[in-house]
Amino acid sequence: MGKKLEGNGIWESSRMILPEHRDAYLRLMKEQARRDKPTLDDQEMWQIEQAIITSYNERRSITLRVFNPFDDEELCGLVTVINTGRREVKLSRGEEDFSWIKLEEIIEAHI
């Protein structure tokens, strides 16, 4: 009985949270962790485009870092299609495994 009266009094051992409140709190914490997309200058964009073109022309593997508001993704593969109209590239990682990636979302590229 003595421990119940320590600290916050009788309410110390009877705390609880509703599942709806917990979910709302977790959504709020996740939303606060959201990042803005970094702005790339013309030279960085040119380097990314050159790496993509080199991968496409020479059939060399490329590593792309794609922006995500919470955690950037790093994708490795071969550029098989460059769609200039939609400003997308098709990155193939295997026979049936590929991704269409918008050029605006790429923040780094390495061959």
Short mmCIF file of C-alpha atoms in Angstrom, two decimals:
data_model
loop_
_atom_site.label_atom_id
_atom_site.label_comp_id
_atom_site.label_asym_id
_atom_site.label_seq_id
_atom_site.Cartn_x
_atom_site.Cartn_y
_atom_site.Cartn_z
CA MET A 1 0.00 0.00 0.00
CA GLY A 2 2.84 2.38 0.75
CA LYS A 3 4.16 2.34 -2.82
CA LYS A 4 0.81 3.41 -4.24
CA LEU A 5 0.97 6.61 -2.31
CA GLU A 6 4.48 7.51 -3.47
CA GLY A 7 5.11 9.88 -6.35
CA ASN A 8 1.78 10.68 -7.93
CA GLY A 9 -0.34 9.23 -5.14
CA ILE A 10 -3.01 6.67 -5.83
CA TRP A 11 -2.99 7.35 -9.59
CA GLU A 12 0.63 6.19 -10.00
CA SER A 13 -0.27 2.53 -10.49
CA SER A 14 -3.54 2.96 -12.35
CA ARG A 15 -2.42 4.64 -15.59
CA MET A 16 -3.79 3.35 -18.88
CA ILE A 17 -4.07 4.52 -22.45
CA LEU A 18 -6.76 3.79 -24.99
CA PRO A 19 -5.68 2.03 -28.20
CA GLU A 20 -7.02 4.95 -30.27
CA HIS A 21 -4.88 7.40 -28.32
CA ARG A 22 -1.81 5.19 -28.68
CA ASP A 23 -2.32 4.92 -32.46
CA ALA A 24 -2.80 8.67 -32.77
CA TYR A 25 0.37 9.27 -30.74
CA LEU A 26 2.39 6.86 -32.91
CA ARG A 27 1.09 8.54 -36.11
CA LEU A 28 2.07 11.93 -34.71
CA MET A 29 5.59 10.72 -33.85
CA LYS A 30 6.00 9.21 -37.32
CA GLU A 31 4.77 12.40 -38.98
CA GLN A 32 7.24 14.49 -36.96
CA ALA A 33 10.07 12.29 -38.27
CA ARG A 34 9.17 13.23 -41.88
CA ARG A 35 11.98 14.94 -43.81
CA ASP A 36 11.89 17.35 -46.72
CA LYS A 37 13.44 16.40 -50.02
CA PRO A 38 16.91 17.90 -50.42
CA THR A 39 17.31 20.33 -53.30
CA LEU A 40 19.97 19.36 -55.80
CA ASP A 41 21.88 21.89 -57.83
CA ASP A 42 22.36 21.62 -61.60
CA GLN A 43 25.77 19.98 -61.31
CA GLU A 44 24.45 17.20 -59.03
CA MET A 45 21.52 16.57 -61.38
CA TRP A 46 23.92 16.45 -64.34
CA GLN A 47 26.09 13.87 -62.54
CA ILE A 48 23.04 11.71 -61.76
CA GLU A 49 21.87 11.89 -65.37
CA GLN A 50 25.35 11.03 -66.68
CA ALA A 51 25.55 7.99 -64.38
CA ILE A 52 22.13 6.81 -65.60
CA ILE A 53 23.09 7.30 -69.26
CA THR A 54 26.38 5.45 -68.72
CA SER A 55 24.57 2.55 -67.05
CA TYR A 56 22.08 2.40 -69.93
CA ASN A 57 24.63 2.68 -72.78
CA GLU A 58 27.35 0.44 -71.34
CA ARG A 59 25.04 -2.02 -69.51
CA ARG A 60 26.83 -1.36 -66.21
CA SER A 61 25.36 -1.81 -62.75
CA ILE A 62 24.32 1.37 -60.93
CA THR A 63 23.42 2.22 -57.34
CA LEU A 64 20.66 4.80 -56.90
CA ARG A 65 19.68 6.51 -53.66
CA VAL A 66 15.96 7.30 -53.88
CA PHE A 67 14.35 9.88 -51.59
CA ASN A 68 11.78 8.73 -49.06
CA PRO A 69 10.35 11.14 -46.45
CA PHE A 70 11.30 8.78 -43.63
CA ASP A 71 14.31 6.78 -44.81
CA ASP A 72 16.13 6.88 -48.17
CA GLU A 73 16.19 3.68 -50.23
CA GLU A 74 19.31 2.40 -51.94
CA LEU A 75 18.60 0.39 -55.10
CA CYS A 76 21.16 -1.47 -57.21
CA GLY A 77 20.60 -2.74 -60.72
CA LEU A 78 20.84 -2.03 -64.42
CA VAL A 79 19.07 0.83 -66.21
CA THR A 80 17.17 -0.84 -69.07
CA VAL A 81 14.75 1.92 -70.16
CA ILE A 82 14.91 5.71 -70.02
CA ASN A 83 11.51 7.34 -70.51
CA THR A 84 12.23 11.02 -71.20
CA GLY A 85 8.56 11.98 -71.58
CA ARG A 86 7.60 10.79 -68.11
CA ARG A 87 11.12 11.47 -66.71
CA GLU A 88 11.47 7.93 -65.37
CA VAL A 89 14.02 5.15 -65.56
CA LYS A 90 13.42 1.43 -65.35
CA LEU A 91 15.89 -0.21 -62.97
CA SER A 92 16.11 -3.98 -63.43
CA ARG A 93 17.44 -6.09 -60.58
CA GLY A 94 16.69 -9.46 -62.13
CA GLU A 95 14.61 -11.13 -64.79
CA GLU A 96 11.22 -10.26 -63.27
CA ASP A 97 12.34 -7.74 -60.64
CA PHE A 98 12.29 -4.09 -61.77
CA SER A 99 11.23 -0.64 -60.60
CA TRP A 100 10.17 2.54 -62.37
CA ILE A 101 11.88 5.45 -60.63
CA LYS A 102 11.14 9.12 -61.23
CA LEU A 103 14.24 11.22 -61.91
CA GLU A 104 13.02 13.83 -59.40
CA GLU A 105 13.17 11.23 -56.61
CA ILE A 106 16.80 10.23 -57.25
CA ILE A 107 19.17 12.10 -54.95
CA GLU A 108 22.40 10.18 -55.65
CA ALA A 109 23.78 7.80 -58.30
CA HIS A 110 27.01 5.77 -58.44
CA ILE A 111 28.29 3.33 -61.04
#
